Short mmCIF file of C-alpha atoms in Angstrom, two decimals:
data_model
loop_
_atom_site.label_atom_id
_atom_site.label_comp_id
_atom_site.label_asym_id
_atom_site.label_seq_id
_atom_site.Cartn_x
_atom_site.Cartn_y
_atom_site.Cartn_z
CA MET A 26 41.39 85.94 57.98
CA GLY A 27 44.35 84.11 57.00
CA ASP A 28 44.97 85.32 53.06
CA PHE A 29 45.44 88.41 54.87
CA SER A 30 47.51 88.07 57.75
CA ARG A 31 50.11 86.34 55.11
CA ILE A 32 50.02 89.20 53.01
CA GLY A 33 50.88 91.09 55.99
CA ALA A 34 53.90 88.97 57.04
CA MET A 35 54.68 88.97 53.24
CA ARG A 36 54.78 93.33 53.07
CA CYS A 37 57.12 92.91 56.59
CA ARG A 38 59.55 91.18 55.28
CA ASN A 39 60.11 92.93 52.30
CA LEU A 40 59.54 96.50 54.27
CA LEU A 41 62.45 94.43 56.54
CA ARG A 42 64.87 93.63 53.30
CA CYS A 43 64.30 96.48 51.58
CA ALA A 44 65.84 98.41 55.25
CA VAL A 45 68.16 95.65 55.71
CA ALA A 46 69.42 96.98 52.04
CA ALA A 47 69.29 100.92 52.73
CA LEU A 48 71.24 100.98 56.08
CA ALA A 49 74.13 98.24 54.47
CA THR A 50 74.62 100.76 50.96
CA THR A 51 74.71 103.51 53.63
CA TRP A 52 77.61 101.58 55.90
CA ILE A 53 79.09 101.08 52.44
CA VAL A 54 79.15 104.68 51.15
CA ALA A 55 79.68 106.39 54.39
CA ALA A 56 82.48 103.84 55.78
CA PRO A 57 85.25 105.29 54.14
CA GLY A 58 84.79 108.71 54.41
CA CYS A 59 85.23 107.60 58.49
CA ALA A 60 88.21 105.89 58.18
CA PRO A 61 91.33 108.19 58.71
CA ALA A 62 93.42 110.18 56.08
CA ARG A 63 97.42 109.50 55.93
CA PRO A 64 99.22 112.15 55.96
CA GLU A 65 99.99 113.76 52.71
CA ASN A 66 103.36 114.06 52.92
CA VAL A 67 104.61 111.43 55.42
CA GLU A 68 108.37 112.18 54.69
CA ASN A 69 108.26 115.69 56.45
CA ILE A 70 107.48 115.22 60.39
CA CYS A 71 106.78 119.09 60.63
CA ALA A 72 104.07 118.82 57.69
CA ILE A 73 102.70 115.35 59.54
CA PHE A 74 102.19 117.45 62.84
CA GLU A 75 100.70 120.78 60.60
CA GLU A 76 98.06 118.87 59.02
CA LYS A 77 97.64 116.28 62.20
CA SER A 78 97.88 118.17 65.41
CA SER A 79 96.10 115.72 67.49
CA TRP A 80 98.96 113.55 66.33
CA TYR A 81 101.66 115.85 67.96
CA LYS A 82 100.12 116.16 71.32
CA ALA A 83 99.97 112.25 71.03
CA ALA A 84 103.42 112.14 70.29
CA LYS A 85 104.42 114.86 73.05
CA LYS A 86 102.96 113.20 75.61
CA SER A 87 104.15 109.86 74.72
CA GLU A 88 107.64 110.96 74.42
CA GLU A 89 107.42 112.73 77.60
CA ARG A 90 105.36 108.60 79.29
CA TRP A 91 108.79 106.90 77.99
CA GLY A 92 111.08 108.81 77.26
CA THR A 93 111.36 108.01 72.98
CA PRO A 94 112.14 111.45 71.35
CA THR A 95 109.20 112.01 69.09
CA PRO A 96 111.37 111.56 66.04
CA VAL A 97 112.31 107.97 66.49
CA GLN A 98 108.60 107.15 67.36
CA MET A 99 107.59 108.47 64.14
CA ALA A 100 110.24 106.86 62.41
CA ILE A 101 109.40 103.60 63.37
CA ILE A 102 105.50 104.27 62.59
CA ARG A 103 106.49 105.49 59.16
CA GLN A 104 108.89 102.48 58.50
CA GLU A 105 106.21 99.92 59.82
CA SER A 106 103.12 101.36 58.50
CA SER A 107 103.74 104.42 56.97
CA PHE A 108 101.14 106.20 58.21
CA ASN A 109 98.31 103.66 57.16
CA PHE A 110 95.93 103.10 60.46
CA ASP A 111 94.86 99.85 59.00
CA ALA A 112 98.08 98.29 57.79
CA ARG A 113 98.94 94.40 57.45
CA PRO A 114 101.65 92.42 55.97
CA PRO A 115 100.87 91.49 52.97
CA ARG A 116 99.13 87.78 51.86
CA THR A 117 101.91 84.56 51.10
CA LYS A 118 100.58 83.81 47.37
CA LEU A 119 99.35 79.75 47.38
CA LEU A 120 100.40 78.64 43.51
CA GLY A 121 101.97 81.63 43.29
CA PHE A 122 98.70 83.62 43.01
CA VAL A 123 95.64 82.67 45.44
CA PRO A 124 95.68 84.99 48.18
CA TRP A 125 96.22 83.02 50.75
CA THR A 126 97.83 83.82 54.55
CA ARG A 127 99.22 86.68 56.19
CA PRO A 128 102.66 85.75 58.01
CA SER A 129 101.58 87.51 60.91
CA ASP A 130 98.56 89.34 63.11
CA ALA A 131 100.46 92.16 63.13
CA TYR A 132 98.15 95.65 62.33
CA GLY A 133 97.54 99.11 62.55
CA TYR A 134 100.11 101.85 62.79
CA ALA A 135 102.25 100.22 64.73
CA GLN A 136 102.33 97.29 63.22
CA ALA A 137 102.22 95.72 66.82
CA LEU A 138 101.52 91.75 67.09
CA ASP A 139 97.69 90.29 68.91
CA SER A 140 100.44 89.16 71.27
CA THR A 141 102.74 92.21 72.29
CA TRP A 142 99.12 94.54 72.07
CA ASP A 143 97.95 92.28 74.43
CA TRP A 144 101.05 92.87 77.24
CA TYR A 145 101.13 96.38 76.48
CA ARG A 146 97.56 96.59 77.72
CA LYS A 147 97.97 94.36 80.23
CA ASP A 148 101.43 96.78 81.40
CA THR A 149 99.52 100.21 80.88
CA GLY A 150 96.23 99.67 81.57
CA PRO A 151 94.00 100.74 78.74
CA ARG A 152 92.56 98.03 77.86
CA SER A 153 90.30 100.33 75.53
CA ALA A 154 93.08 101.49 73.19
CA ASP A 155 92.92 101.00 69.26
CA ARG A 156 95.85 99.46 67.21
CA ASP A 157 94.53 102.01 64.88
CA ASP A 158 94.49 104.29 66.75
CA PHE A 159 97.34 107.13 66.32
CA ALA A 160 97.52 108.29 70.08
CA ASP A 161 97.27 104.37 71.40
CA ALA A 162 99.40 103.24 69.01
CA ILE A 163 102.60 105.74 69.60
CA ASP A 164 102.18 105.50 73.24
CA PHE A 165 102.63 101.44 72.59
CA VAL A 166 105.79 102.82 70.08
CA GLY A 167 107.23 104.89 73.47
CA TRP A 168 106.43 101.82 75.30
CA TYR A 169 107.73 99.00 73.26
CA THR A 170 111.06 101.38 73.53
CA ASN A 171 111.37 102.07 76.85
CA LYS A 172 111.00 98.13 77.29
CA SER A 173 113.17 97.16 74.91
CA ARG A 174 115.65 99.37 76.64
CA ALA A 175 115.59 98.12 80.02
CA VAL A 176 115.11 94.34 78.97
CA ALA A 177 117.42 94.65 76.44
CA GLY A 178 119.72 97.40 76.87
CA ILE A 179 118.69 98.65 73.38
#
């Protein structure tokens, strides 16, 4: 009886390993397809909005909420990330060639720092806002420019 239970346990472990391998393979293959594509022509705001109509709606909503013109917000995002949803600062090099740390924790379309993003979420309410979501990022840019104008007179 003991031999049969060991054989059953081995089969179960092998089946579990196969299932985990299948799930990991599926995720690796499917995940890149879920990432938002960068606009084809990042230099033309009209082409961007033709390609991504939801971005236009989000930009106009941010402009109405914060008063920062859409072209200004789009120019900031273009400069910060070139519309790359998961942009990060390049890593520094250790000994001139080993990838090392990043100079900051900036991330996403707007290259918002963790601390500034937390301030934005506390100030505006959407605790679930993500730096790699365009609608959230452009709202952040509107909020940030509005804060900059109010605090520093910019």
